PDB file with one MODEL, atoms N, CA, C and O in Angstrom:
MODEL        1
ATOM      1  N   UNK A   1       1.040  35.213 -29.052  1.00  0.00           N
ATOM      2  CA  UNK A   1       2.110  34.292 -28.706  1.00  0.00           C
ATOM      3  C   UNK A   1       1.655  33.418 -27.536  1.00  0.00           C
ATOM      4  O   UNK A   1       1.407  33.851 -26.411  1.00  0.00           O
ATOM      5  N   UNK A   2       1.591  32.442 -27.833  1.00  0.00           N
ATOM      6  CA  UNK A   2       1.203  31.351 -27.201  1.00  0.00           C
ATOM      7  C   UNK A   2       2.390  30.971 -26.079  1.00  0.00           C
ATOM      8  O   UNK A   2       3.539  30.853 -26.508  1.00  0.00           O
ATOM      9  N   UNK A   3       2.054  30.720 -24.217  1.00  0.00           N
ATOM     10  CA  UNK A   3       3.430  30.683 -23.676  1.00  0.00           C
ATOM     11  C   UNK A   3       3.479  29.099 -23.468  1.00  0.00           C
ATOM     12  O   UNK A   3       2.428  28.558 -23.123  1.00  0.00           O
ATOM     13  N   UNK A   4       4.829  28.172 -23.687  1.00  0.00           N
ATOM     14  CA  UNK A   4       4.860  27.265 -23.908  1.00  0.00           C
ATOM     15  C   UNK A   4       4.575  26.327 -22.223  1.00  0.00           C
ATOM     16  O   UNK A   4       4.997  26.826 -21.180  1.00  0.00           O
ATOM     17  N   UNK A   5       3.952  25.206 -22.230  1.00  0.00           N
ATOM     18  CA  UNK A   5       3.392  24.809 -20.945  1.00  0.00           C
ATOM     19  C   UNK A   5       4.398  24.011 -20.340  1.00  0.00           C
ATOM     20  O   UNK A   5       5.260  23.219 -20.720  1.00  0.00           O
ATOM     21  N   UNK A   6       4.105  24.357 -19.567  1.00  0.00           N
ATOM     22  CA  UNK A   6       5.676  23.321 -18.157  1.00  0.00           C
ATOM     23  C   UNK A   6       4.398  22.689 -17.201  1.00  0.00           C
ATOM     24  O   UNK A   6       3.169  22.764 -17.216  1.00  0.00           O
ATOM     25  N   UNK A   7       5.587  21.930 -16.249  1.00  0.00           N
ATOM     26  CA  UNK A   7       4.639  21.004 -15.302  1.00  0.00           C
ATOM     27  C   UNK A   7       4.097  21.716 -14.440  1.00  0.00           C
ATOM     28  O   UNK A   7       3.570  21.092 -13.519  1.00  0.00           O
ATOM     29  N   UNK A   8       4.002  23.518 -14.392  1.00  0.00           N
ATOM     30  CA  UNK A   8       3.201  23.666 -13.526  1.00  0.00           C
ATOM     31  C   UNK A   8       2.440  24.802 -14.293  1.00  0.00           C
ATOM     32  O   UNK A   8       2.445  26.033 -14.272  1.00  0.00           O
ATOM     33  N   UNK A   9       1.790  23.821 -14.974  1.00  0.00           N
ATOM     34  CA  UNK A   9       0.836  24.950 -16.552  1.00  0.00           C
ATOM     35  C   UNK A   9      -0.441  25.132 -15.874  1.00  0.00           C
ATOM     36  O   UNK A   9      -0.974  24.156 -15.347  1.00  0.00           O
ATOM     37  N   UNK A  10      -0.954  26.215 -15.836  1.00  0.00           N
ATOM     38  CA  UNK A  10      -2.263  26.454 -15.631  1.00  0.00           C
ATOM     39  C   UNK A  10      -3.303  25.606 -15.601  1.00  0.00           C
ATOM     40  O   UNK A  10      -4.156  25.628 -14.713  1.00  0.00           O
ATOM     41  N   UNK A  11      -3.293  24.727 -16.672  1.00  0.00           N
ATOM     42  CA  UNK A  11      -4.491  23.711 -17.587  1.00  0.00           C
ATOM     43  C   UNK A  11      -4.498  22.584 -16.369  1.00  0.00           C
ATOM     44  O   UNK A  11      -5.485  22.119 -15.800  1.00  0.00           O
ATOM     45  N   UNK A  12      -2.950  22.256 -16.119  1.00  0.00           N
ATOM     46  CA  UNK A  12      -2.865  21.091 -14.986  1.00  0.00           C
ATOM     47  C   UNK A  12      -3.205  21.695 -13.809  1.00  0.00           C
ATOM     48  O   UNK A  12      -3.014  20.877 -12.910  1.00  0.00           O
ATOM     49  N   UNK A  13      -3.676  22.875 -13.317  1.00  0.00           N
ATOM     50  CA  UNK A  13      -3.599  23.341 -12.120  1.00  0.00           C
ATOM     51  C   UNK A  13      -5.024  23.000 -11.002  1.00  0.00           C
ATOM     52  O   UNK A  13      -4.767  23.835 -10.135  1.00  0.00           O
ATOM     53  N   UNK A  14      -5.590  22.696 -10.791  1.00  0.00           N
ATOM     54  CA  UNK A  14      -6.366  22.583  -9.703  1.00  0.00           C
ATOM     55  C   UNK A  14      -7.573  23.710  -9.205  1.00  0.00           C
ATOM     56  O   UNK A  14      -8.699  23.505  -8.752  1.00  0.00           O
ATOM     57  N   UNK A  15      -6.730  25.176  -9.532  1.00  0.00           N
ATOM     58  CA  UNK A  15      -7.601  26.379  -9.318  1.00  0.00           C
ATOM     59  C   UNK A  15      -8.456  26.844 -10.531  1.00  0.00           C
ATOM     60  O   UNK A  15      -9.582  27.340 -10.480  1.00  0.00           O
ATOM     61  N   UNK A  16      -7.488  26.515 -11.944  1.00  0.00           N
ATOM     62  CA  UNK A  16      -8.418  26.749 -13.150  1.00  0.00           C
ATOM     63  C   UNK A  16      -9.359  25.953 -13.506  1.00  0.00           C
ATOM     64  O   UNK A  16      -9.232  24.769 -13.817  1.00  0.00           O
ATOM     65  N   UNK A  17     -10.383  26.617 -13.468  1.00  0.00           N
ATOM     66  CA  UNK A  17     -12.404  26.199 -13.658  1.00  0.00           C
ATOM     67  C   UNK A  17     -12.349  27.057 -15.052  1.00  0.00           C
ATOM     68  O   UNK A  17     -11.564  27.759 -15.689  1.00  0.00           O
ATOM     69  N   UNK A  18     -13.786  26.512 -15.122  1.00  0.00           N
ATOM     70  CA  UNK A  18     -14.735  26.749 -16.301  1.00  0.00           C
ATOM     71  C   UNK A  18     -15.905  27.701 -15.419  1.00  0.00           C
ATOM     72  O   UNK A  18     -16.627  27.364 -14.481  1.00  0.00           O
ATOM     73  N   UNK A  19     -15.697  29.766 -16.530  1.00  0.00           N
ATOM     74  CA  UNK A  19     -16.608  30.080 -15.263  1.00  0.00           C
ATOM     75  C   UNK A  19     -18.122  30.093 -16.646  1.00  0.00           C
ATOM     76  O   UNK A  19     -18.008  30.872 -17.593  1.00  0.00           O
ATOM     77  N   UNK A  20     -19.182  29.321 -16.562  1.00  0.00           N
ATOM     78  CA  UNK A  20     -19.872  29.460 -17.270  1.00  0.00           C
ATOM     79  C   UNK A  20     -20.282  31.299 -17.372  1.00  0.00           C
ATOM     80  O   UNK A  20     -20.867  31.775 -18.345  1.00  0.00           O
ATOM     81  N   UNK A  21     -19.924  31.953 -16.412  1.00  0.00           N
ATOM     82  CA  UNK A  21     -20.626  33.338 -16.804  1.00  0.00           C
ATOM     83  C   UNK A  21     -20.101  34.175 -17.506  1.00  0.00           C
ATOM     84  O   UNK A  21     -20.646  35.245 -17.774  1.00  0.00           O
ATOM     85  N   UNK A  22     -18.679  33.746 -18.023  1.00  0.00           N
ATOM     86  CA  UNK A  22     -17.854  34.392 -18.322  1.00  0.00           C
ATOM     87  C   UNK A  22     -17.328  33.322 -19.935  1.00  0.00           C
ATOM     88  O   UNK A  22     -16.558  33.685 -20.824  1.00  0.00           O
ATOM     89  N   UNK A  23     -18.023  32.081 -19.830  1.00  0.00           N
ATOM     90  CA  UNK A  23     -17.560  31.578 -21.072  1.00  0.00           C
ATOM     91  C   UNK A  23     -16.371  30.711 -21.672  1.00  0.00           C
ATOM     92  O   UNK A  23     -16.154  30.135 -22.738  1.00  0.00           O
ATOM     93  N   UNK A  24     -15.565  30.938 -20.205  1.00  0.00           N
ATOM     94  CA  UNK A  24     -14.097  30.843 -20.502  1.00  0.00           C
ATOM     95  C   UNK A  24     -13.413  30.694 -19.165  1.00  0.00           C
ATOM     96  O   UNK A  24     -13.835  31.218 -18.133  1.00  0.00           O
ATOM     97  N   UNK A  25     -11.758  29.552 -19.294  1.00  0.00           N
ATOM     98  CA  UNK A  25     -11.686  28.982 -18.216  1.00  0.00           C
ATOM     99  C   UNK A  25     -10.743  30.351 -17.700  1.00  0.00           C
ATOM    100  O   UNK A  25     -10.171  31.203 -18.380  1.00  0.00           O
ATOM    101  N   UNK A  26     -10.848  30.160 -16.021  1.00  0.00           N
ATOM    102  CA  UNK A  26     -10.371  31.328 -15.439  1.00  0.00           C
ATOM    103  C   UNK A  26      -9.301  30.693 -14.152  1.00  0.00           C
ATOM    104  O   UNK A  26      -9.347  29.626 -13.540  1.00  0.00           O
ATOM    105  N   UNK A  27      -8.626  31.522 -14.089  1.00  0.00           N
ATOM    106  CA  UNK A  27      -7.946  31.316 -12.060  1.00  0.00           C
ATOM    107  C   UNK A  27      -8.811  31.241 -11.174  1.00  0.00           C
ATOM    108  O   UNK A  27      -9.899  31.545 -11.663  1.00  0.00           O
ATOM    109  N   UNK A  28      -8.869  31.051 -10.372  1.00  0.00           N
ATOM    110  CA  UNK A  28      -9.843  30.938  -9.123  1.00  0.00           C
ATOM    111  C   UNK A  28      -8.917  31.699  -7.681  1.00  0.00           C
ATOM    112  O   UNK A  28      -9.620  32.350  -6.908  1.00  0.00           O
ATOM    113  N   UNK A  29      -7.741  31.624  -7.433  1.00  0.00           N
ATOM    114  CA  UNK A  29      -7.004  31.979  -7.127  1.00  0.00           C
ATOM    115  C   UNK A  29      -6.803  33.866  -6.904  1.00  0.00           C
ATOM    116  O   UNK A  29      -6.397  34.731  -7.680  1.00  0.00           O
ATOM    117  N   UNK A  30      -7.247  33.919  -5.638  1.00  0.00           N
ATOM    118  CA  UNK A  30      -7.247  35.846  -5.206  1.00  0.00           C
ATOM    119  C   UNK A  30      -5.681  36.598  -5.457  1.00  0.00           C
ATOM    120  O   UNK A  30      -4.776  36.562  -4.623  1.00  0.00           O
ATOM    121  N   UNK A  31      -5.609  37.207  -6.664  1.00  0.00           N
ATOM    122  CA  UNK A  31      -4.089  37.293  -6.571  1.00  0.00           C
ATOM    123  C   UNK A  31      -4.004  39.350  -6.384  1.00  0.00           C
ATOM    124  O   UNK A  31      -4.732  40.196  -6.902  1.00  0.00           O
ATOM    125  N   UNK A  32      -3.150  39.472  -5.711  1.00  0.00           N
ATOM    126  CA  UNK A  32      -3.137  41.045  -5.491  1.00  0.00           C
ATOM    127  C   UNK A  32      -2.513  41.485  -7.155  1.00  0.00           C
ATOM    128  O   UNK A  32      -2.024  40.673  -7.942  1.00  0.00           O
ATOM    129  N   UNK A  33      -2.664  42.763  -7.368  1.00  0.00           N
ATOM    130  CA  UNK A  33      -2.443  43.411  -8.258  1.00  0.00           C
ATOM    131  C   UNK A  33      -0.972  43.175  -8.837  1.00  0.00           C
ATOM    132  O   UNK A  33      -0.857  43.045 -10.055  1.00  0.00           O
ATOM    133  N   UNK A  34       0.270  43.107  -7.937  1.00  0.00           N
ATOM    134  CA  UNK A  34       1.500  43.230  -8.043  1.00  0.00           C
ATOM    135  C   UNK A  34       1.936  41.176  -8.632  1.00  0.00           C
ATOM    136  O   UNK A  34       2.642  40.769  -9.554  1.00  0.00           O
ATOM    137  N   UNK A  35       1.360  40.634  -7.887  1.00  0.00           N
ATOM    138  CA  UNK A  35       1.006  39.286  -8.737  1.00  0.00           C
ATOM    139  C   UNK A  35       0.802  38.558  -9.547  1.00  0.00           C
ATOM    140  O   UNK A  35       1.232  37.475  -9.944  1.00  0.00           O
ATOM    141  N   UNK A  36      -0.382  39.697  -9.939  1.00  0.00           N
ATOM    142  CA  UNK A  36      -1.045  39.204 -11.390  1.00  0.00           C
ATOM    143  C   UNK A  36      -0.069  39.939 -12.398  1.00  0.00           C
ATOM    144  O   UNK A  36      -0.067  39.483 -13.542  1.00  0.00           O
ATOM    145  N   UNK A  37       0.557  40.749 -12.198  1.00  0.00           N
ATOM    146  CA  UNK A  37       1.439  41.449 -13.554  1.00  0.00           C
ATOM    147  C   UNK A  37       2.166  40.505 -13.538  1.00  0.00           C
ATOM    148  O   UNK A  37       2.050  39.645 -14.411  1.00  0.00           O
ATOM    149  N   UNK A  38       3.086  40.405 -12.577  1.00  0.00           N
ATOM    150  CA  UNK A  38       4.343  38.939 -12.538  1.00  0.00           C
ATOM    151  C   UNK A  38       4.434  37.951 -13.124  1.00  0.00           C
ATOM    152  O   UNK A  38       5.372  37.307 -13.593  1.00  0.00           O
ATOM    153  N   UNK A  39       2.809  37.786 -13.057  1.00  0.00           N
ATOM    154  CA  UNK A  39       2.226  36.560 -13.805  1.00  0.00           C
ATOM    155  C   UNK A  39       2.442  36.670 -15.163  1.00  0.00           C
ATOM    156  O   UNK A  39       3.423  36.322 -15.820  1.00  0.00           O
ATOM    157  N   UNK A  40       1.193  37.304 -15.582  1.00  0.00           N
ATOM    158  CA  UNK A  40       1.189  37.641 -16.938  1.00  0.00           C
ATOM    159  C   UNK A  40       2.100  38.581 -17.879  1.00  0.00           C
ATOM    160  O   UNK A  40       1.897  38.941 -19.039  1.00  0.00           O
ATOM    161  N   UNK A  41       3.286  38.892 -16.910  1.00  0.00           N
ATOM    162  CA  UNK A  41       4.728  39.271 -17.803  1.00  0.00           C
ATOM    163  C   UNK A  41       5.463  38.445 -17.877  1.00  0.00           C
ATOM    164  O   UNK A  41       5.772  37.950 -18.962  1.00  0.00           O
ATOM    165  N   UNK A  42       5.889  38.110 -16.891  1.00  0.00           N
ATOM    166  CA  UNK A  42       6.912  36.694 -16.847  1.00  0.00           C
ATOM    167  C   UNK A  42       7.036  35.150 -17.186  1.00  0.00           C
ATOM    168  O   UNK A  42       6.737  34.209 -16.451  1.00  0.00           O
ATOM    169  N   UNK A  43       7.446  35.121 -18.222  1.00  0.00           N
ATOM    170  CA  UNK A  43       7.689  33.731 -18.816  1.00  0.00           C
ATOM    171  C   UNK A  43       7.716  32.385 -17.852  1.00  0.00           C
ATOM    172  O   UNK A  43       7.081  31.350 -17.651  1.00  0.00           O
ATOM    173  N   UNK A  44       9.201  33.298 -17.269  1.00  0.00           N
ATOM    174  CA  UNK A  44       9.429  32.350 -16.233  1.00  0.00           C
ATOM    175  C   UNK A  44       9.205  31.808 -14.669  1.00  0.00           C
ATOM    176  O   UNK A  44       9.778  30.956 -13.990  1.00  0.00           O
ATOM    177  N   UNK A  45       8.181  32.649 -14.450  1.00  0.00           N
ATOM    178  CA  UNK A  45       7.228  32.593 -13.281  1.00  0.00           C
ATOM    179  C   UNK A  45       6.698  31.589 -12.817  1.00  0.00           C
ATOM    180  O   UNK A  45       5.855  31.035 -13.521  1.00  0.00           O
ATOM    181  N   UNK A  46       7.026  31.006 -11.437  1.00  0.00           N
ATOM    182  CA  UNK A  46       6.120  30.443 -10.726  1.00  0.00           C
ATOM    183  C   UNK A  46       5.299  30.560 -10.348  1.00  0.00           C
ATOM    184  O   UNK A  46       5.289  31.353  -9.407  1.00  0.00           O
ATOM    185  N   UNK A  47       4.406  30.124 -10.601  1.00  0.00           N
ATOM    186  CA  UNK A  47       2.742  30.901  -9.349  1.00  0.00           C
ATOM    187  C   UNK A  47       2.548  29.947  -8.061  1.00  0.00           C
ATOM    188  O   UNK A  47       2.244  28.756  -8.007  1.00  0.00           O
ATOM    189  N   UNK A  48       2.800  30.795  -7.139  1.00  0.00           N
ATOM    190  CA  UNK A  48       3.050  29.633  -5.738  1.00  0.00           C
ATOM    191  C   UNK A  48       1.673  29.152  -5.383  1.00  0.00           C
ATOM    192  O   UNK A  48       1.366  28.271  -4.579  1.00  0.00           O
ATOM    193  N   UNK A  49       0.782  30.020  -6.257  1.00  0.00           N
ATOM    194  CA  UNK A  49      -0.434  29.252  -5.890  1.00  0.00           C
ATOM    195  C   UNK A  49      -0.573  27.513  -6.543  1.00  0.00           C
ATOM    196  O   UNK A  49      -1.089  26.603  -5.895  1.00  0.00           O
ATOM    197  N   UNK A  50      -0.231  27.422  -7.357  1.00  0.00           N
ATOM    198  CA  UNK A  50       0.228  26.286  -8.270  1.00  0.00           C
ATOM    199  C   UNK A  50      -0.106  24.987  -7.279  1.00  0.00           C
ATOM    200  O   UNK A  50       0.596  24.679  -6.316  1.00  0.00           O
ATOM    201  N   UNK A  51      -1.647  24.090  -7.814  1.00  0.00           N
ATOM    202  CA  UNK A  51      -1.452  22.734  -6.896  1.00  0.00           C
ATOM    203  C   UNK A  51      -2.050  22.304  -8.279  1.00  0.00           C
ATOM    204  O   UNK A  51      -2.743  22.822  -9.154  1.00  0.00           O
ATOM    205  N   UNK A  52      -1.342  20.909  -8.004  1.00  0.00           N
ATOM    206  CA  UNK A  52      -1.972  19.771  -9.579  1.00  0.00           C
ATOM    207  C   UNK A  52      -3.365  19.338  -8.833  1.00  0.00           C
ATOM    208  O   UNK A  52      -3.735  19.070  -7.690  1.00  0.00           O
ATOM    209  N   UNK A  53      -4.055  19.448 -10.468  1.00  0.00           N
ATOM    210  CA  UNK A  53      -5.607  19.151 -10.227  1.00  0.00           C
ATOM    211  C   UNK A  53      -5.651  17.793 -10.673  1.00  0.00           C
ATOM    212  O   UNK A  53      -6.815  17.480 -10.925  1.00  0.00           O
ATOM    213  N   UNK A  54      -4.691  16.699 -10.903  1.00  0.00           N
ATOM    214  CA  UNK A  54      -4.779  15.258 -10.687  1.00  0.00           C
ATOM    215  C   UNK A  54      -5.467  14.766  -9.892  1.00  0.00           C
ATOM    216  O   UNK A  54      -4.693  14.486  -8.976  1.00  0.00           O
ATOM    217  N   UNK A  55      -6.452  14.456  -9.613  1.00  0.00           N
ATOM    218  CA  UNK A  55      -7.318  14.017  -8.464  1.00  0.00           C
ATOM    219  C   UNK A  55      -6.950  12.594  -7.875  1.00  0.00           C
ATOM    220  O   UNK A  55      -7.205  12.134  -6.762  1.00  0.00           O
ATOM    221  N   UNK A  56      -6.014  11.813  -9.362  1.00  0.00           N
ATOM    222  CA  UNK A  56      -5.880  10.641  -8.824  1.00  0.00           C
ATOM    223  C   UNK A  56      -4.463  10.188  -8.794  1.00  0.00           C
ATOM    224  O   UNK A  56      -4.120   9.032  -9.041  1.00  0.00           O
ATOM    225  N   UNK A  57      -3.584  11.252  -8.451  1.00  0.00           N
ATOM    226  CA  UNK A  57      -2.303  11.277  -8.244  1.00  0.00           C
ATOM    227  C   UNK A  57      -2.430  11.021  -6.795  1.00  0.00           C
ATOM    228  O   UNK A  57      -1.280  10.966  -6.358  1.00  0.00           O
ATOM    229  N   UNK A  58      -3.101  10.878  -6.046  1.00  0.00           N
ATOM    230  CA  UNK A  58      -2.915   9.833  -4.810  1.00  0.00           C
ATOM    231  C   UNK A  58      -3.226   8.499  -4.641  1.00  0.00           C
ATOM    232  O   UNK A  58      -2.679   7.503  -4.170  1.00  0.00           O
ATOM    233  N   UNK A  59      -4.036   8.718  -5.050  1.00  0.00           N
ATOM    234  CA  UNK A  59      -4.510   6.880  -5.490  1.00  0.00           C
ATOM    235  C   UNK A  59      -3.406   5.740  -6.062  1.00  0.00           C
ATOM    236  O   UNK A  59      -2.976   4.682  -5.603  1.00  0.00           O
ATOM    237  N   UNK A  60      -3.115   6.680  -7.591  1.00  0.00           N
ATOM    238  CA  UNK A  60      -1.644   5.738  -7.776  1.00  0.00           C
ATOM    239  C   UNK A  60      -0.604   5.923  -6.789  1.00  0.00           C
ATOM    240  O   UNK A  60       0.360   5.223  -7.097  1.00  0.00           O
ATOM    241  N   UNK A  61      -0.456   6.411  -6.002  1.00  0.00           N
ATOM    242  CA  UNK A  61       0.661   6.469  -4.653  1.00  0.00           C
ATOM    243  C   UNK A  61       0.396   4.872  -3.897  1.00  0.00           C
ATOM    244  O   UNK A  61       1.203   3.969  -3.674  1.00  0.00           O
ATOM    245  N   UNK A  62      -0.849   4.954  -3.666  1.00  0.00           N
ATOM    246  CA  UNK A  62      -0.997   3.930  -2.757  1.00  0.00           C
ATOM    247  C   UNK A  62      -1.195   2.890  -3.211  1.00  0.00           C
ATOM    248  O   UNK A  62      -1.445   1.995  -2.404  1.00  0.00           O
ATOM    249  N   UNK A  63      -1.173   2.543  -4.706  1.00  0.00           N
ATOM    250  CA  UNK A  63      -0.870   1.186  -5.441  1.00  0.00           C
ATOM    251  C   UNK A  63       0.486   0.758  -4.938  1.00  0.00           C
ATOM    252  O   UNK A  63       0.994  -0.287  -5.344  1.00  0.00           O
TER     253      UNK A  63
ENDMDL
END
């Protein structure tokens, strides 16, 4: 089951890389044990680590 993506989806996130050693994109983000379940149970979870990896969402600001 695929979880459906909101504006603060992983893919858009800033911390998720590509780890070549592993093949596959990952968090980057140190999350304690009690965290990561939250995460990956909860639908409706925020991850406060959460920053947009738009690089040029400042740039258009200052247009």
């Amino acid at each position: 089951m695929k979880k459906k993506e909101t504006a603060h989806s992983c893919t858009s996130c800033a911390f998720y890389s590509y780890d070549e050693e592993y093949g596959a994109y990952i968090c980057d983000v140190d999350m304690d044990e009690d965290e990561y379940i939250r995460f990956i149970s909860d639908s409706h979870y925020a991850c406060p680590y959460y920053r947009n990896g738009d690089d040029y969402r400042i740039v258009r600001k200052q247009m």
